[in-house]
């Protein structure tokens, strides 16, 4: 089945730790995105990548890092510099086509600081 | 405030009734999309309407777009309990690709069986 897979579903982080969230897609999409969702708010863009080995900061990139070494994978690291990391994280991908711009989302990772 | 603002924030209806949600935005768009999110899950794309379209249908969904008023509405007809979810509008600006999309804060729909 084609789709986008995030893991783990739940993640707990201690203060001062870095954690990495996984995102894999088999849709052959060029573009991938990471969003953060807080209660009662819309999605905010953290990072995006339009092609392998290239990525750009979104609106709230501070305290986060990414890599795009393979087309299928776009992992997000939440570093200790992110002061308020507890949130729901969503990964998405799209074809990158300017005409068909809908995105496909993973099921999300809920990160909690303990 | 955000580019896309949904109204109402929450809506509770009986099964079989119609549900209408509205989205207002501020800048010119290439297209507007509606997504659905079940509690604790990812977003699912429902429908995309381009700036030169006024109305679009998909099953029980009807979307309208009024670019002069910078607003869109999503109508779900004959609602079912399974339609219970949050619904988000997302606007893609004229100049950019999906990385420039802006999501609204969502309408939380509850359909009571």
JSON list of C-alpha atoms in Angstrom, two decimals:
[
{"chain": "A", "resi": 1, "resn": "UNK", "atom": "CA", "xyz": [0.00, 0.00, 0.00]},
{"chain": "A", "resi": 2, "resn": "UNK", "atom": "CA", "xyz": [1.29, 3.45, -0.86]},
{"chain": "A", "resi": 3, "resn": "UNK", "atom": "CA", "xyz": [1.48, 5.86, 1.99]},
{"chain": "A", "resi": 4, "resn": "UNK", "atom": "CA", "xyz": [3.44, 7.81, 4.52]},
{"chain": "A", "resi": 5, "resn": "UNK", "atom": "CA", "xyz": [4.50, 6.24, 7.80]},
{"chain": "A", "resi": 6, "resn": "UNK", "atom": "CA", "xyz": [5.53, 7.98, 10.97]},
{"chain": "A", "resi": 7, "resn": "UNK", "atom": "CA", "xyz": [7.09, 6.32, 13.97]},
{"chain": "A", "resi": 8, "resn": "UNK", "atom": "CA", "xyz": [6.82, 6.06, 16.84]},
{"chain": "A", "resi": 9, "resn": "UNK", "atom": "CA", "xyz": [3.22, 6.99, 17.54]},
{"chain": "A", "resi": 10, "resn": "UNK", "atom": "CA", "xyz": [4.09, 8.13, 21.08]},
{"chain": "A", "resi": 11, "resn": "UNK", "atom": "CA", "xyz": [7.45, 9.42, 22.28]},
{"chain": "A", "resi": 12, "resn": "UNK", "atom": "CA", "xyz": [8.59, 10.61, 25.65]},
{"chain": "A", "resi": 13, "resn": "UNK", "atom": "CA", "xyz": [11.61, 12.83, 26.07]},
{"chain": "A", "resi": 14, "resn": "UNK", "atom": "CA", "xyz": [13.50, 13.82, 29.15]},
{"chain": "A", "resi": 15, "resn": "UNK", "atom": "CA", "xyz": [14.67, 17.37, 29.60]},
{"chain": "A", "resi": 16, "resn": "UNK", "atom": "CA", "xyz": [17.93, 17.96, 27.71]},
{"chain": "A", "resi": 17, "resn": "UNK", "atom": "CA", "xyz": [17.57, 14.98, 25.37]},
{"chain": "A", "resi": 18, "resn": "UNK", "atom": "CA", "xyz": [17.50, 14.96, 21.61]},
{"chain": "A", "resi": 19, "resn": "UNK", "atom": "CA", "xyz": [14.93, 12.70, 20.00]},
{"chain": "A", "resi": 20, "resn": "UNK", "atom": "CA", "xyz": [14.38, 11.75, 16.38]},
{"chain": "A", "resi": 21, "resn": "UNK", "atom": "CA", "xyz": [11.02, 11.23, 14.73]},
{"chain": "A", "resi": 22, "resn": "UNK", "atom": "CA", "xyz": [10.89, 9.01, 11.69]},
{"chain": "A", "resi": 23, "resn": "UNK", "atom": "CA", "xyz": [8.97, 9.70, 8.47]},
{"chain": "A", "resi": 24, "resn": "UNK", "atom": "CA", "xyz": [9.02, 7.37, 5.46]},
{"chain": "A", "resi": 25, "resn": "UNK", "atom": "CA", "xyz": [6.98, 7.56, 2.25]},
{"chain": "A", "resi": 26, "resn": "UNK", "atom": "CA", "xyz": [6.63, 5.22, -0.71]},
{"chain": "A", "resi": 27, "resn": "UNK", "atom": "CA", "xyz": [4.58, 7.57, -2.86]},
{"chain": "A", "resi": 28, "resn": "UNK", "atom": "CA", "xyz": [7.61, 8.64, -4.92]},
{"chain": "A", "resi": 29, "resn": "UNK", "atom": "CA", "xyz": [6.98, 12.21, -3.84]},
{"chain": "A", "resi": 30, "resn": "UNK", "atom": "CA", "xyz": [9.73, 14.77, -4.21]},
{"chain": "A", "resi": 31, "resn": "UNK", "atom": "CA", "xyz": [8.54, 17.12, -1.47]},
{"chain": "A", "resi": 32, "resn": "UNK", "atom": "CA", "xyz": [8.26, 16.36, 2.24]},
{"chain": "A", "resi": 33, "resn": "UNK", "atom": "CA", "xyz": [7.24, 18.50, 5.19]},
{"chain": "A", "resi": 34, "resn": "UNK", "atom": "CA", "xyz": [7.19, 18.53, 8.98]},
{"chain": "A", "resi": 35, "resn": "UNK", "atom": "CA", "xyz": [4.44, 20.30, 10.88]},
{"chain": "A", "resi": 36, "resn": "UNK", "atom": "CA", "xyz": [3.77, 20.91, 14.53]},
{"chain": "A", "resi": 37, "resn": "UNK", "atom": "CA", "xyz": [0.21, 20.95, 15.86]},
{"chain": "A", "resi": 38, "resn": "UNK", "atom": "CA", "xyz": [-0.69, 22.36, 19.27]},
{"chain": "A", "resi": 39, "resn": "UNK", "atom": "CA", "xyz": [-4.17, 22.06, 20.82]},
{"chain": "A", "resi": 40, "resn": "UNK", "atom": "CA", "xyz": [-6.71, 24.37, 19.22]},
{"chain": "A", "resi": 41, "resn": "UNK", "atom": "CA", "xyz": [-4.25, 25.59, 16.64]},
{"chain": "A", "resi": 42, "resn": "UNK", "atom": "CA", "xyz": [-3.61, 24.98, 13.00]},
{"chain": "A", "resi": 43, "resn": "UNK", "atom": "CA", "xyz": [-0.51, 23.32, 11.64]},
{"chain": "A", "resi": 44, "resn": "UNK", "atom": "CA", "xyz": [2.75, 25.24, 11.66]},
{"chain": "A", "resi": 45, "resn": "UNK", "atom": "CA", "xyz": [5.58, 24.39, 9.26]},
{"chain": "A", "resi": 46, "resn": "UNK", "atom": "CA", "xyz": [8.88, 23.37, 10.84]},
{"chain": "A", "resi": 47, "resn": "UNK", "atom": "CA", "xyz": [10.99, 22.29, 7.85]},
{"chain": "A", "resi": 48, "resn": "UNK", "atom": "CA", "xyz": [10.39, 21.24, 4.29]},
{"chain": "A", "resi": 49, "resn": "UNK", "atom": "CA", "xyz": [12.39, 19.55, 1.56]},
{"chain": "A", "resi": 50, "resn": "UNK", "atom": "CA", "xyz": [11.64, 19.77, -2.13]},
{"chain": "A", "resi": 51, "resn": "UNK", "atom": "CA", "xyz": [14.38, 17.43, -3.27]},
{"chain": "A", "resi": 52, "resn": "UNK", "atom": "CA", "xyz": [16.92, 15.00, -1.90]},
{"chain": "A", "resi": 53, "resn": "UNK", "atom": "CA", "xyz": [19.86, 16.61, -0.09]},
{"chain": "A", "resi": 54, "resn": "UNK", "atom": "CA", "xyz": [18.07, 19.93, 0.19]},
{"chain": "A", "resi": 55, "resn": "UNK", "atom": "CA", "xyz": [15.80, 21.34, 2.88]},
{"chain": "A", "resi": 56, "resn": "UNK", "atom": "CA", "xyz": [14.57, 24.72, 4.02]},
{"chain": "A", "resi": 57, "resn": "UNK", "atom": "CA", "xyz": [13.44, 26.21, 7.32]},
{"chain": "A", "resi": 58, "resn": "UNK", "atom": "CA", "xyz": [9.78, 26.80, 7.85]},
{"chain": "A", "resi": 59, "resn": "UNK", "atom": "CA", "xyz": [8.10, 29.20, 10.23]},
{"chain": "A", "resi": 60, "resn": "UNK", "atom": "CA", "xyz": [9.23, 27.57, 13.49]},
{"chain": "A", "resi": 61, "resn": "UNK", "atom": "CA", "xyz": [12.54, 25.82, 12.77]},
{"chain": "A", "resi": 62, "resn": "UNK", "atom": "CA", "xyz": [14.39, 26.86, 15.93]},
{"chain": "A", "resi": 63, "resn": "UNK", "atom": "CA", "xyz": [15.29, 23.86, 18.06]},
{"chain": "A", "resi": 64, "resn": "UNK", "atom": "CA", "xyz": [14.71, 21.36, 15.25]},
{"chain": "A", "resi": 65, "resn": "UNK", "atom": "CA", "xyz": [16.90, 19.76, 12.61]},
{"chain": "A", "resi": 66, "resn": "UNK", "atom": "CA", "xyz": [16.26, 17.51, 9.60]},
{"chain": "A", "resi": 67, "resn": "UNK", "atom": "CA", "xyz": [18.06, 15.55, 6.93]},
{"chain": "A", "resi": 68, "resn": "UNK", "atom": "CA", "xyz": [17.03, 14.30, 3.49]},
{"chain": "A", "resi": 69, "resn": "UNK", "atom": "CA", "xyz": [19.56, 11.73, 2.39]},
{"chain": "A", "resi": 70, "resn": "UNK", "atom": "CA", "xyz": [16.99, 9.57, 0.62]},
{"chain": "A", "resi": 71, "resn": "UNK", "atom": "CA", "xyz": [13.88, 10.49, -1.30]},
{"chain": "A", "resi": 72, "resn": "UNK", "atom": "CA", "xyz": [11.77, 8.22, 0.90]},
{"chain": "A", "resi": 73, "resn": "UNK", "atom": "CA", "xyz": [12.93, 9.49, 4.27]},
{"chain": "A", "resi": 74, "resn": "UNK", "atom": "CA", "xyz": [12.77, 12.81, 6.11]},
{"chain": "A", "resi": 75, "resn": "UNK", "atom": "CA", "xyz": [13.60, 12.39, 9.82]},
{"chain": "A", "resi": 76, "resn": "UNK", "atom": "CA", "xyz": [13.08, 15.22, 12.29]},
{"chain": "A", "resi": 77, "resn": "UNK", "atom": "CA", "xyz": [15.29, 15.69, 15.34]},
{"chain": "A", "resi": 78, "resn": "UNK", "atom": "CA", "xyz": [13.90, 17.66, 18.24]},
{"chain": "A", "resi": 79, "resn": "UNK", "atom": "CA", "xyz": [16.92, 19.04, 20.03]},
{"chain": "A", "resi": 80, "resn": "UNK", "atom": "CA", "xyz": [17.37, 20.15, 23.60]},
{"chain": "A", "resi": 81, "resn": "UNK", "atom": "CA", "xyz": [17.30, 23.73, 22.29]},
{"chain": "A", "resi": 82, "resn": "UNK", "atom": "CA", "xyz": [13.55, 23.38, 21.64]},
{"chain": "A", "resi": 83, "resn": "UNK", "atom": "CA", "xyz": [12.12, 24.75, 24.87]},
{"chain": "A", "resi": 84, "resn": "UNK", "atom": "CA", "xyz": [8.55, 23.60, 24.47]},
{"chain": "A", "resi": 85, "resn": "UNK", "atom": "CA", "xyz": [8.62, 20.40, 22.44]},
{"chain": "A", "resi": 86, "resn": "UNK", "atom": "CA", "xyz": [5.45, 18.78, 23.75]},
{"chain": "A", "resi": 87, "resn": "UNK", "atom": "CA", "xyz": [3.16, 18.67, 20.71]},
{"chain": "A", "resi": 88, "resn": "UNK", "atom": "CA", "xyz": [1.73, 16.51, 17.95]},
{"chain": "A", "resi": 89, "resn": "UNK", "atom": "CA", "xyz": [4.10, 16.25, 14.98]},
{"chain": "A", "resi": 90, "resn": "UNK", "atom": "CA", "xyz": [2.87, 15.54, 11.49]},
{"chain": "A", "resi": 91, "resn": "UNK", "atom": "CA", "xyz": [4.89, 14.61, 8.44]},
{"chain": "A", "resi": 92, "resn": "UNK", "atom": "CA", "xyz": [3.50, 15.10, 4.95]},
{"chain": "A", "resi": 93, "resn": "UNK", "atom": "CA", "xyz": [4.55, 14.64, 1.36]},
{"chain": "A", "resi": 94, "resn": "UNK", "atom": "CA", "xyz": [3.42, 15.98, -1.98]},
{"chain": "A", "resi": 95, "resn": "UNK", "atom": "CA", "xyz": [4.39, 15.49, -5.58]},
{"chain": "A", "resi": 96, "resn": "UNK", "atom": "CA", "xyz": [5.90, 18.94, -5.74]},
{"chain": "A", "resi": 97, "resn": "UNK", "atom": "CA", "xyz": [3.81, 19.62, -8.81]},
{"chain": "A", "resi": 98, "resn": "UNK", "atom": "CA", "xyz": [2.56, 23.19, -8.73]},
{"chain": "A", "resi": 99, "resn": "UNK", "atom": "CA", "xyz": [-0.77, 22.10, -10.20]},
{"chain": "A", "resi": 100, "resn": "UNK", "atom": "CA", "xyz": [-1.62, 19.20, -7.98]},
{"chain": "A", "resi": 101, "resn": "UNK", "atom": "CA", "xyz": [-0.57, 20.49, -4.59]},
{"chain": "A", "resi": 102, "resn": "UNK", "atom": "CA", "xyz": [-2.50, 18.34, -2.14]},
{"chain": "A", "resi": 103, "resn": "UNK", "atom": "CA", "xyz": [-0.46, 16.65, 0.54]},
{"chain": "A", "resi": 104, "resn": "UNK", "atom": "CA", "xyz": [-0.60, 13.24, 2.12]},
{"chain": "A", "resi": 105, "resn": "UNK", "atom": "CA", "xyz": [-0.08, 13.05, 5.85]},
{"chain": "A", "resi": 106, "resn": "UNK", "atom": "CA", "xyz": [1.26, 10.43, 8.22]},
{"chain": "A", "resi": 107, "resn": "UNK", "atom": "CA", "xyz": [-0.61, 9.44, 11.37]},
{"chain": "A", "resi": 108, "resn": "UNK", "atom": "CA", "xyz": [1.49, 11.67, 13.58]},
{"chain": "A", "resi": 109, "resn": "UNK", "atom": "CA", "xyz": [3.83, 11.33, 16.54]},
{"chain": "A", "resi": 110, "resn": "UNK", "atom": "CA", "xyz": [2.82, 12.68, 19.91]},
{"chain": "A", "resi": 111, "resn": "UNK", "atom": "CA", "xyz": [5.89, 13.90, 21.78]},
{"chain": "A", "resi": 112, "resn": "UNK", "atom": "CA", "xyz": [5.74, 14.52, 25.50]},
{"chain": "A", "resi": 113, "resn": "UNK", "atom": "CA", "xyz": [8.47, 15.91, 27.72]},
{"chain": "A", "resi": 114, "resn": "UNK", "atom": "CA", "xyz": [8.68, 14.12, 31.06]},
{"chain": "B", "resi": 1, "resn": "UNK", "atom": "CA", "xyz": [-4.34, 35.93, 12.91]},
{"chain": "B", "resi": 2, "resn": "UNK", "atom": "CA", "xyz": [-3.83, 33.02, 10.57]},
{"chain": "B", "resi": 3, "resn": "UNK", "atom": "CA", "xyz": [-4.48, 33.10, 6.84]},
{"chain": "B", "resi": 4, "resn": "UNK", "atom": "CA", "xyz": [-7.27, 30.56, 7.13]},
{"chain": "B", "resi": 5, "resn": "UNK", "atom": "CA", "xyz": [-9.85, 31.04, 9.83]},
{"chain": "B", "resi": 6, "resn": "UNK", "atom": "CA", "xyz": [-12.63, 28.51, 10.18]},
{"chain": "B", "resi": 7, "resn": "UNK", "atom": "CA", "xyz": [-16.02, 29.28, 11.55]},
{"chain": "B", "resi": 8, "resn": "UNK", "atom": "CA", "xyz": [-17.57, 27.97, 13.72]},
{"chain": "B", "resi": 9, "resn": "UNK", "atom": "CA", "xyz": [-14.85, 26.60, 15.99]},
{"chain": "B", "resi": 10, "resn": "UNK", "atom": "CA", "xyz": [-17.16, 23.78, 17.05]},
{"chain": "B", "resi": 11, "resn": "UNK", "atom": "CA", "xyz": [-20.39, 22.36, 15.66]},
{"chain": "B", "resi": 12, "resn": "UNK", "atom": "CA", "xyz": [-22.69, 19.70, 17.05]},
{"chain": "B", "resi": 13, "resn": "UNK", "atom": "CA", "xyz": [-25.49, 18.25, 14.93]},
{"chain": "B", "resi": 14, "resn": "UNK", "atom": "CA", "xyz": [-27.75, 15.21, 14.77]},
{"chain": "B", "resi": 15, "resn": "UNK", "atom": "CA", "xyz": [-27.05, 12.40, 12.36]},
{"chain": "B", "resi": 16, "resn": "UNK", "atom": "CA", "xyz": [-28.76, 13.05, 9.03]},
{"chain": "B", "resi": 17, "resn": "UNK", "atom": "CA", "xyz": [-28.50, 16.83, 9.28]},
{"chain": "B", "resi": 18, "resn": "UNK", "atom": "CA", "xyz": [-26.26, 18.93, 7.07]},
{"chain": "B", "resi": 19, "resn": "UNK", "atom": "CA", "xyz": [-23.08, 20.54, 8.43]},
{"chain": "B", "resi": 20, "resn": "UNK", "atom": "CA", "xyz": [-21.66, 23.76, 7.06]},
{"chain": "B", "resi": 21, "resn": "UNK", "atom": "CA", "xyz": [-18.23, 25.13, 7.88]},
{"chain": "B", "resi": 22, "resn": "UNK", "atom": "CA", "xyz": [-16.72, 28.35, 6.65]},
{"chain": "B", "resi": 23, "resn": "UNK", "atom": "CA", "xyz": [-13.19, 29.48, 5.98]},
{"chain": "B", "resi": 24, "resn": "UNK", "atom": "CA", "xyz": [-11.97, 33.02, 5.46]},
{"chain": "B", "resi": 25, "resn": "UNK", "atom": "CA", "xyz": [-8.54, 34.01, 4.21]},
{"chain": "B", "resi": 26, "resn": "UNK", "atom": "CA", "xyz": [-6.62, 37.19, 3.55]},
{"chain": "B", "resi": 27, "resn": "UNK", "atom": "CA", "xyz": [-4.35, 36.96, 0.52]},
{"chain": "B", "resi": 28, "resn": "UNK", "atom": "CA", "xyz": [-4.81, 35.83, -3.06]},
{"chain": "B", "resi": 29, "resn": "UNK", "atom": "CA", "xyz": [-4.74, 32.09, -3.53]},
{"chain": "B", "resi": 30, "resn": "UNK", "atom": "CA", "xyz": [-3.89, 29.53, -6.16]},
{"chain": "B", "resi": 31, "resn": "UNK", "atom": "CA", "xyz": [-6.21, 26.99, -4.56]},
{"chain": "B", "resi": 32, "resn": "UNK", "atom": "CA", "xyz": [-7.94, 26.13, -1.31]},
{"chain": "B", "resi": 33, "resn": "UNK", "atom": "CA", "xyz": [-8.08, 22.67, 0.18]},
{"chain": "B", "resi": 34, "resn": "UNK", "atom": "CA", "xyz": [-10.14, 21.04, 2.90]},
{"chain": "B", "resi": 35, "resn": "UNK", "atom": "CA", "xyz": [-8.76, 18.35, 5.16]},
{"chain": "B", "resi": 36, "resn": "UNK", "atom": "CA", "xyz": [-10.26, 16.15, 7.80]},
{"chain": "B", "resi": 37, "resn": "UNK", "atom": "CA", "xyz": [-8.53, 15.01, 10.99]},
{"chain": "B", "resi": 38, "resn": "UNK", "atom": "CA", "xyz": [-9.85, 12.31, 13.26]},
{"chain": "B", "resi": 39, "resn": "UNK", "atom": "CA", "xyz": [-8.82, 12.71, 16.88]},
{"chain": "B", "resi": 40, "resn": "UNK", "atom": "CA", "xyz": [-5.14, 11.93, 17.36]},
{"chain": "B", "resi": 41, "resn": "UNK", "atom": "CA", "xyz": [-4.61, 11.05, 13.70]},
{"chain": "B", "resi": 42, "resn": "UNK", "atom": "CA", "xyz": [-3.13, 12.63, 10.61]},
{"chain": "B", "resi": 43, "resn": "UNK", "atom": "CA", "xyz": [-4.91, 14.84, 8.13]},
{"chain": "B", "resi": 44, "resn": "UNK", "atom": "CA", "xyz": [-6.75, 13.39, 5.17]},
{"chain": "B", "resi": 45, "resn": "UNK", "atom": "CA", "xyz": [-7.20, 15.45, 2.02]},
{"chain": "B", "resi": 46, "resn": "UNK", "atom": "CA", "xyz": [-10.88, 15.85, 1.10]},
{"chain": "B", "resi": 47, "resn": "UNK", "atom": "CA", "xyz": [-11.15, 18.26, -1.80]},
{"chain": "B", "resi": 48, "resn": "UNK", "atom": "CA", "xyz": [-9.22, 20.95, -3.66]},
{"chain": "B", "resi": 49, "resn": "UNK", "atom": "CA", "xyz": [-10.85, 23.94, -5.34]},
{"chain": "B", "resi": 50, "resn": "UNK", "atom": "CA", "xyz": [-8.90, 26.22, -7.62]},
{"chain": "B", "resi": 51, "resn": "UNK", "atom": "CA", "xyz": [-9.20, 29.98, -7.63]},
{"chain": "B", "resi": 52, "resn": "UNK", "atom": "CA", "xyz": [-11.06, 29.95, -10.96]},
{"chain": "B", "resi": 53, "resn": "UNK", "atom": "CA", "xyz": [-13.66, 27.47, -9.70]},
{"chain": "B", "resi": 54, "resn": "UNK", "atom": "CA", "xyz": [-16.77, 28.43, -7.76]},
{"chain": "B", "resi": 55, "resn": "UNK", "atom": "CA", "xyz": [-18.14, 25.10, -6.66]},
{"chain": "B", "resi": 56, "resn": "UNK", "atom": "CA", "xyz": [-16.99, 21.52, -6.44]},
{"chain": "B", "resi": 57, "resn": "UNK", "atom": "CA", "xyz": [-18.64, 18.29, -5.35]},
{"chain": "B", "resi": 58, "resn": "UNK", "atom": "CA", "xyz": [-17.26, 15.02, -4.06]},
{"chain": "B", "resi": 59, "resn": "UNK", "atom": "CA", "xyz": [-19.78, 12.50, -2.79]},
{"chain": "B", "resi": 60, "resn": "UNK", "atom": "CA", "xyz": [-21.59, 14.12, 0.16]},
{"chain": "B", "resi": 61, "resn": "UNK", "atom": "CA", "xyz": [-19.19, 17.06, 0.15]},
{"chain": "B", "resi": 62, "resn": "UNK", "atom": "CA", "xyz": [-19.84, 20.38, -1.52]},
{"chain": "B", "resi": 63, "resn": "UNK", "atom": "CA", "xyz": [-17.28, 23.16, -1.49]},
{"chain": "B", "resi": 64, "resn": "UNK", "atom": "CA", "xyz": [-17.83, 26.70, -2.64]},
{"chain": "B", "resi": 65, "resn": "UNK", "atom": "CA", "xyz": [-15.27, 29.44, -3.17]},
{"chain": "B", "resi": 66, "resn": "UNK", "atom": "CA", "xyz": [-15.92, 33.17, -3.34]},
{"chain": "B", "resi": 67, "resn": "UNK", "atom": "CA", "xyz": [-12.63, 34.89, -4.19]},
{"chain": "B", "resi": 68, "resn": "UNK", "atom": "CA", "xyz": [-14.21, 38.34, -4.01]},
{"chain": "B", "resi": 69, "resn": "UNK", "atom": "CA", "xyz": [-15.08, 37.72, -0.36]},
{"chain": "B", "resi": 70, "resn": "UNK", "atom": "CA", "xyz": [-12.01, 35.57, 0.24]},
{"chain": "B", "resi": 71, "resn": "UNK", "atom": "CA", "xyz": [-14.10, 32.83, 1.72]},
{"chain": "B", "resi": 72, "resn": "UNK", "atom": "CA", "xyz": [-14.98, 29.19, 1.22]},
{"chain": "B", "resi": 73, "resn": "UNK", "atom": "CA", "xyz": [-17.55, 26.87, 2.70]},
{"chain": "B", "resi": 74, "resn": "UNK", "atom": "CA", "xyz": [-17.64, 23.12, 3.15]},
{"chain": "B", "resi": 75, "resn": "UNK", "atom": "CA", "xyz": [-21.05, 21.45, 3.27]},
{"chain": "B", "resi": 76, "resn": "UNK", "atom": "CA", "xyz": [-21.42, 17.86, 4.41]},
{"chain": "B", "resi": 77, "resn": "UNK", "atom": "CA", "xyz": [-24.86, 16.55, 3.55]},
{"chain": "B", "resi": 78, "resn": "UNK", "atom": "CA", "xyz": [-26.74, 13.79, 5.40]},
{"chain": "B", "resi": 79, "resn": "UNK", "atom": "CA", "xyz": [-24.09, 13.62, 8.09]},
{"chain": "B", "resi": 80, "resn": "UNK", "atom": "CA", "xyz": [-23.11, 10.37, 9.77]},
{"chain": "B", "resi": 81, "resn": "UNK", "atom": "CA", "xyz": [-21.55, 9.66, 13.16]},
{"chain": "B", "resi": 82, "resn": "UNK", "atom": "CA", "xyz": [-18.39, 8.69, 11.29]},
{"chain": "B", "resi": 83, "resn": "UNK", "atom": "CA", "xyz": [-18.08, 12.29, 10.05]},
{"chain": "B", "resi": 84, "resn": "UNK", "atom": "CA", "xyz": [-17.15, 13.35, 13.58]},
{"chain": "B", "resi": 85, "resn": "UNK", "atom": "CA", "xyz": [-13.73, 14.96, 13.20]},
{"chain": "B", "resi": 86, "resn": "UNK", "atom": "CA", "xyz": [-11.96, 18.30, 12.88]},
{"chain": "B", "resi": 87, "resn": "UNK", "atom": "CA", "xyz": [-12.02, 19.96, 9.50]},
{"chain": "B", "resi": 88, "resn": "UNK", "atom": "CA", "xyz": [-9.29, 22.33, 8.31]},
{"chain": "B", "resi": 89, "resn": "UNK", "atom": "CA", "xyz": [-9.04, 24.61, 5.36]},
{"chain": "B", "resi": 90, "resn": "UNK", "atom": "CA", "xyz": [-5.64, 25.19, 3.80]},
{"chain": "B", "resi": 91, "resn": "UNK", "atom": "CA", "xyz": [-4.79, 27.94, 1.38]},
{"chain": "B", "resi": 92, "resn": "UNK", "atom": "CA", "xyz": [-2.02, 27.78, -1.21]},
{"chain": "B", "resi": 93, "resn": "UNK", "atom": "CA", "xyz": [-0.92, 31.27, -2.26]},
{"chain": "B", "resi": 94, "resn": "UNK", "atom": "CA", "xyz": [-0.63, 32.39, -5.85]},
{"chain": "B", "resi": 95, "resn": "UNK", "atom": "CA", "xyz": [3.13, 32.59, -5.77]},
{"chain": "B", "resi": 96, "resn": "UNK", "atom": "CA", "xyz": [4.13, 29.47, -3.96]},
{"chain": "B", "resi": 97, "resn": "UNK", "atom": "CA", "xyz": [3.99, 25.73, -3.80]},
{"chain": "B", "resi": 98, "resn": "UNK", "atom": "CA", "xyz": [2.75, 23.61, -0.93]},
{"chain": "B", "resi": 99, "resn": "UNK", "atom": "CA", "xyz": [5.49, 24.81, 1.38]},
{"chain": "B", "resi": 100, "resn": "UNK", "atom": "CA", "xyz": [3.64, 28.12, 1.55]},
{"chain": "B", "resi": 101, "resn": "UNK", "atom": "CA", "xyz": [0.29, 26.59, 2.47]},
{"chain": "B", "resi": 102, "resn": "UNK", "atom": "CA", "xyz": [-1.41, 28.00, 5.56]},
{"chain": "B", "resi": 103, "resn": "UNK", "atom": "CA", "xyz": [-3.77, 25.96, 7.69]},
{"chain": "B", "resi": 104, "resn": "UNK", "atom": "CA", "xyz": [-6.63, 27.36, 9.68]},
{"chain": "B", "resi": 105, "resn": "UNK", "atom": "CA", "xyz": [-7.41, 26.46, 13.27]},
{"chain": "B", "resi": 106, "resn": "UNK", "atom": "CA", "xyz": [-10.16, 24.05, 12.31]},
{"chain": "B", "resi": 107, "resn": "UNK", "atom": "CA", "xyz": [-13.82, 23.35, 12.98]},
{"chain": "B", "resi": 108, "resn": "UNK", "atom": "CA", "xyz": [-14.54, 20.50, 15.37]},
{"chain": "B", "resi": 109, "resn": "UNK", "atom": "CA", "xyz": [-17.63, 18.66, 14.17]},
{"chain": "B", "resi": 110, "resn": "UNK", "atom": "CA", "xyz": [-19.57, 16.28, 16.37]},
{"chain": "B", "resi": 111, "resn": "UNK", "atom": "CA", "xyz": [-22.33, 14.21, 14.77]},
{"chain": "B", "resi": 112, "resn": "UNK", "atom": "CA", "xyz": [-24.65, 12.70, 17.36]},
{"chain": "B", "resi": 113, "resn": "UNK", "atom": "CA", "xyz": [-26.15, 9.33, 16.43]}
]
